[in-house]
Coordinates of C-alpha atoms in Angstrom, one line a residue:
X297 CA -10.2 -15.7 5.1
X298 CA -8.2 -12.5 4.3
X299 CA -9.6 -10.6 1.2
X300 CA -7.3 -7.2 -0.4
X301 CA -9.2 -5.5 -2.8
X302 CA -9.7 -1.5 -3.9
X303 CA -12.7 -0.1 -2.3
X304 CA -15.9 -0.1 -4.3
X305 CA -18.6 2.1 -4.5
X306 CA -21.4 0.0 -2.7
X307 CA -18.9 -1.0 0.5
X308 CA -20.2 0.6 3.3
X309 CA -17.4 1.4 5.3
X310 CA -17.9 5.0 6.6
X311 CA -14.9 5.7 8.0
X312 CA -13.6 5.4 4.3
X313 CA -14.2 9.0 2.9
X314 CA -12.2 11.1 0.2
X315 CA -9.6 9.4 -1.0
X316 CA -8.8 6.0 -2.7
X317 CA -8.6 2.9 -0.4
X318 CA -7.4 -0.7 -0.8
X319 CA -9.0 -2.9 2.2
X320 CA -8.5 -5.8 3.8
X321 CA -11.5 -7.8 4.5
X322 CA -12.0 -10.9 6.9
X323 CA -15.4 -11.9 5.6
X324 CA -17.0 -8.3 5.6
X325 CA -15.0 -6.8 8.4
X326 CA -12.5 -4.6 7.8
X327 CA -9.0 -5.5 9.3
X328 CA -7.0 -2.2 7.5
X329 CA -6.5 -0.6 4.8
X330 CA -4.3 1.7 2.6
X331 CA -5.3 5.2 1.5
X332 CA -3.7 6.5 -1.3
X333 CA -3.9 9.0 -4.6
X334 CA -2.3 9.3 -7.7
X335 CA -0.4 12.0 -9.0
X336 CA 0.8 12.1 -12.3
X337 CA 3.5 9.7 -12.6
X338 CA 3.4 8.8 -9.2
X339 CA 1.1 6.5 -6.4
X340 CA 0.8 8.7 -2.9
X341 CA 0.6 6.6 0.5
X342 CA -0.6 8.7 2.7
X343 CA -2.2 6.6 5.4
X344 CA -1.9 2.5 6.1
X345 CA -4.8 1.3 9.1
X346 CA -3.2 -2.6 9.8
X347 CA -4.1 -2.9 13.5
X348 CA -0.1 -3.5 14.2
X349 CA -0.1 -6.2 12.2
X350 CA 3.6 -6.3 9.9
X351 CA 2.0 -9.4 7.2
X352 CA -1.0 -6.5 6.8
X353 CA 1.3 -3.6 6.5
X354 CA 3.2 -5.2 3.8
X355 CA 0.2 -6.6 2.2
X356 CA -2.1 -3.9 1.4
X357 CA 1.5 -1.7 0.6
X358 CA 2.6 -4.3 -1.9
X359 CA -1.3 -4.8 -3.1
X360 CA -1.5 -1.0 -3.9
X361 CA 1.7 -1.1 -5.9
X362 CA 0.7 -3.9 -7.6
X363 CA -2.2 -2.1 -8.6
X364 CA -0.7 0.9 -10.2
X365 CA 1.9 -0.9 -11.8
X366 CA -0.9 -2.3 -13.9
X367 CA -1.8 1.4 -14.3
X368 CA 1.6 1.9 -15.8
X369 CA 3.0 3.9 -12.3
X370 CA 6.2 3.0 -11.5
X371 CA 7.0 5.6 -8.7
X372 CA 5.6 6.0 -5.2
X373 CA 6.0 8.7 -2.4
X374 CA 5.2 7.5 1.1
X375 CA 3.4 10.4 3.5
X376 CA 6.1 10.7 6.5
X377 CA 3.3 9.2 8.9
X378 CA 4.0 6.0 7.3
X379 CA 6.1 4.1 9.5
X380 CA 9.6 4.1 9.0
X381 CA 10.8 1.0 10.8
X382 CA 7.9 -0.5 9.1
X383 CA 9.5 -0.2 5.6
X384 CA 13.0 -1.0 6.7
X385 CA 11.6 -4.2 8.2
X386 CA 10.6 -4.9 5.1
X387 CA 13.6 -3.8 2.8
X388 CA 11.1 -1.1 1.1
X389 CA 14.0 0.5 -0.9
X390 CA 12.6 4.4 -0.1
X391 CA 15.0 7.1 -0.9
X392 CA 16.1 10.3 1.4
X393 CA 12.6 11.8 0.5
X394 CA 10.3 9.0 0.9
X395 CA 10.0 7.4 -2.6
X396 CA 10.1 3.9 -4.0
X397 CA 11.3 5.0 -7.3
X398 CA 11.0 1.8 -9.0
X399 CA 7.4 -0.1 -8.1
X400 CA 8.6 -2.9 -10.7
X401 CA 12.1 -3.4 -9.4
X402 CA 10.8 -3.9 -6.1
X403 CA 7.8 -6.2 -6.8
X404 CA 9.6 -8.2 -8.9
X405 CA 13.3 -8.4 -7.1
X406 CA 12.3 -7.8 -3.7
X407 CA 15.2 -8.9 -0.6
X408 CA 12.6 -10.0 2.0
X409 CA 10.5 -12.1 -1.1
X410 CA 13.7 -14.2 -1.3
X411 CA 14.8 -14.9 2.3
X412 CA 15.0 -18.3 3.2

């Protein structure tokens, strides 16, 4: 069963150094996960591992928002390694310089969440 959850201090996932890290867990193996910091006002992406998997992609990217929006962030800047075709695939509303400026808005009124 898939599990998304931050990264805790007893996980022992060596490959996860330096940074903060959502994860997605079958059981206790790691399937991906989504490195990110905050700045300020804003939630940095700078890396998402989801084995080519699209449902994992948007998962642990949607996960992380959801996360700092409980934080009170409502702004995020994706790292230009995050894939583009990704995001458009899933109507991630990012501006000419990589931002989501509204982490609400698109939670909560997402396109793809009502497709039938």
């Amino acid at each position: 069963m898939l599990h998304l959850r931050p990264l805790n201090d007893g996980d022992n996932f060596p490959q996860l150094q330096g940074g903060m890290y959502y994860i997605a867990l079958d059981g206790e193996k790691l399937l991906g996960y989504c490195k990110y910091h905050k700045e300020r006002d804003c939630v940095v992406v700078e890396k998402i591992q989801d084995g080519g998997n699209l449902d994992l992609f948007d998962g642990l990217l949607r996960a992380v928002f959801a996360y700092v929006v409980e934080a009170n962030v409502n702004r995020a800047k994706l790292s230009d390694t995050i894939d583009k075709k990704k995001l458009q695939a899933l109507m991630v509303p990012v501006d000419g310089q990589n931002c989501v400026n509204s982490l609400k808005d698109f939670l909560y009124n997402c396109k793809k969440c009502k497709m039938s």
